[in-house]
Short mmCIF file of C-alpha atoms in Angstrom, two decimals:
data_model
loop_
_atom_site.label_atom_id
_atom_site.label_comp_id
_atom_site.label_asym_id
_atom_site.label_seq_id
_atom_site.Cartn_x
_atom_site.Cartn_y
_atom_site.Cartn_z
CA MET P 1 -16.28 -16.34 -10.16
CA ALA P 2 -13.85 -13.40 -10.38
CA ILE P 3 -15.24 -9.92 -11.01
CA VAL P 4 -13.31 -9.61 -14.26
CA ASP P 5 -14.60 -12.99 -15.49
CA ARG P 6 -18.19 -12.03 -14.67
CA SER P 7 -17.87 -8.62 -16.33
CA THR P 8 -16.47 -10.25 -19.46
CA GLU P 9 -19.39 -12.67 -19.47
CA LEU P 10 -21.87 -9.80 -19.01
CA SER P 11 -20.19 -7.82 -21.81
CA ASP P 12 -20.53 -10.78 -24.16
CA GLU P 13 -24.19 -11.18 -23.19
CA VAL P 14 -24.90 -7.49 -23.77
CA LEU P 15 -23.14 -7.53 -27.14
CA LYS P 16 -25.10 -10.60 -28.26
CA SER P 17 -28.34 -9.02 -27.11
CA VAL P 18 -27.63 -5.81 -29.00
CA GLU P 19 -26.67 -7.80 -32.11
CA ARG P 20 -29.95 -9.76 -31.95
CA ALA P 21 -31.89 -6.51 -31.59
CA GLN P 22 -30.11 -4.96 -34.55
CA ARG P 23 -30.75 -8.01 -36.72
CA ALA P 24 -34.42 -7.92 -35.72
CA ALA P 25 -34.60 -4.21 -36.59
CA ILE P 26 -33.04 -4.83 -40.01
CA GLU P 27 -35.41 -7.73 -40.70
CA SER P 28 -38.37 -5.56 -39.68
CA VAL P 29 -37.30 -2.82 -42.07
CA HIS P 30 -36.92 -5.37 -44.89
CA LYS P 31 -40.45 -6.67 -44.26
CA PHE P 32 -41.78 -3.14 -44.05
CA VAL P 33 -40.15 -2.10 -47.34
CA ASP P 34 -41.47 -5.24 -49.03
CA THR P 35 -44.99 -4.40 -47.86
CA VAL P 36 -44.67 -0.79 -49.02
CA ASP P 37 -43.37 -1.95 -52.41
CA GLU P 38 -46.37 -4.24 -52.74
CA LYS P 39 -49.02 -1.72 -51.62
CA LEU P 40 -47.67 1.58 -53.00
CA PRO P 41 -46.37 1.41 -56.56
CA ALA P 42 -43.54 3.69 -57.65
CA LEU P 43 -44.69 6.68 -59.72
CA GLY P 44 -41.58 6.96 -61.87
CA ASP P 45 -38.31 8.79 -61.65
CA GLU P 46 -39.59 12.32 -62.29
CA HIS P 47 -41.43 12.92 -59.01
CA PRO P 48 -40.64 11.59 -55.56
CA SER P 49 -43.48 9.30 -54.58
CA MET P 50 -45.26 8.83 -51.28
CA ARG P 51 -43.77 5.33 -51.37
CA GLN P 52 -40.23 6.72 -51.32
CA ASP P 53 -41.09 9.11 -48.49
CA VAL P 54 -42.45 6.22 -46.40
CA VAL P 55 -39.42 4.01 -47.13
CA ASP P 56 -37.02 6.85 -46.29
CA ALA P 57 -38.82 7.44 -42.99
CA ALA P 58 -38.59 3.75 -42.11
CA LEU P 59 -34.87 3.68 -42.86
CA ASP P 60 -34.36 6.82 -40.78
CA MET P 61 -36.24 5.19 -37.91
CA ALA P 62 -34.08 2.06 -38.12
CA ASP P 63 -30.92 4.17 -38.23
CA ARG P 64 -31.98 6.05 -35.11
CA LEU P 65 -32.77 2.78 -33.35
CA VAL P 66 -29.31 1.39 -34.12
CA HIS P 67 -27.62 4.60 -32.94
CA THR P 68 -29.66 4.52 -29.73
CA GLN P 69 -28.52 0.94 -29.13
CA TYR P 70 -24.88 1.91 -29.71
CA ASP P 71 -25.21 4.83 -27.30
CA PHE P 72 -26.75 2.54 -24.70
CA LEU P 73 -24.00 -0.03 -25.15
CA ARG P 74 -21.29 2.62 -24.87
CA GLU P 75 -22.82 3.86 -21.60
CA VAL P 76 -23.01 0.31 -20.23
CA VAL P 77 -19.36 -0.34 -21.10
CA GLN P 78 -18.23 2.96 -19.59
CA SER P 79 -20.22 2.31 -16.44
CA ALA P 80 -18.82 -1.21 -16.13
CA GLY P 81 -15.30 0.12 -16.66
CA LYS P 82 -15.75 2.68 -13.91
CA SER P 83 -17.19 0.05 -11.58
CA LEU P 84 -14.32 -2.34 -12.26
CA GLY P 85 -11.79 0.44 -11.76
CA ALA P 86 -13.35 1.28 -8.40
CA SER P 87 -13.35 -2.41 -7.41
CA GLU P 88 -9.69 -2.79 -8.32
CA GLN P 89 -8.70 0.36 -6.38
CA ALA P 90 -10.55 -0.91 -3.30
CA LYS P 91 -8.37 -4.04 -3.16
#
């Protein structure tokens, strides 16, 4: 198998893996918010509730997780690009 073909295959595998992880993170946040909604009732619109603080923290955590995954993926792609460029120059 050619290097370019294998790198394309690896890129597709990495992208699919990241997508699965992101979907799992989103599903986890949905389940978490549903549980919080069930266990901690809203106190009304006048005062921020503990419930809202907990939900906001969970959403912030999920956002950070997604950004970390994107950063990882960007580094993998850059590293692969450099490796492929070095392989092509060696020929």
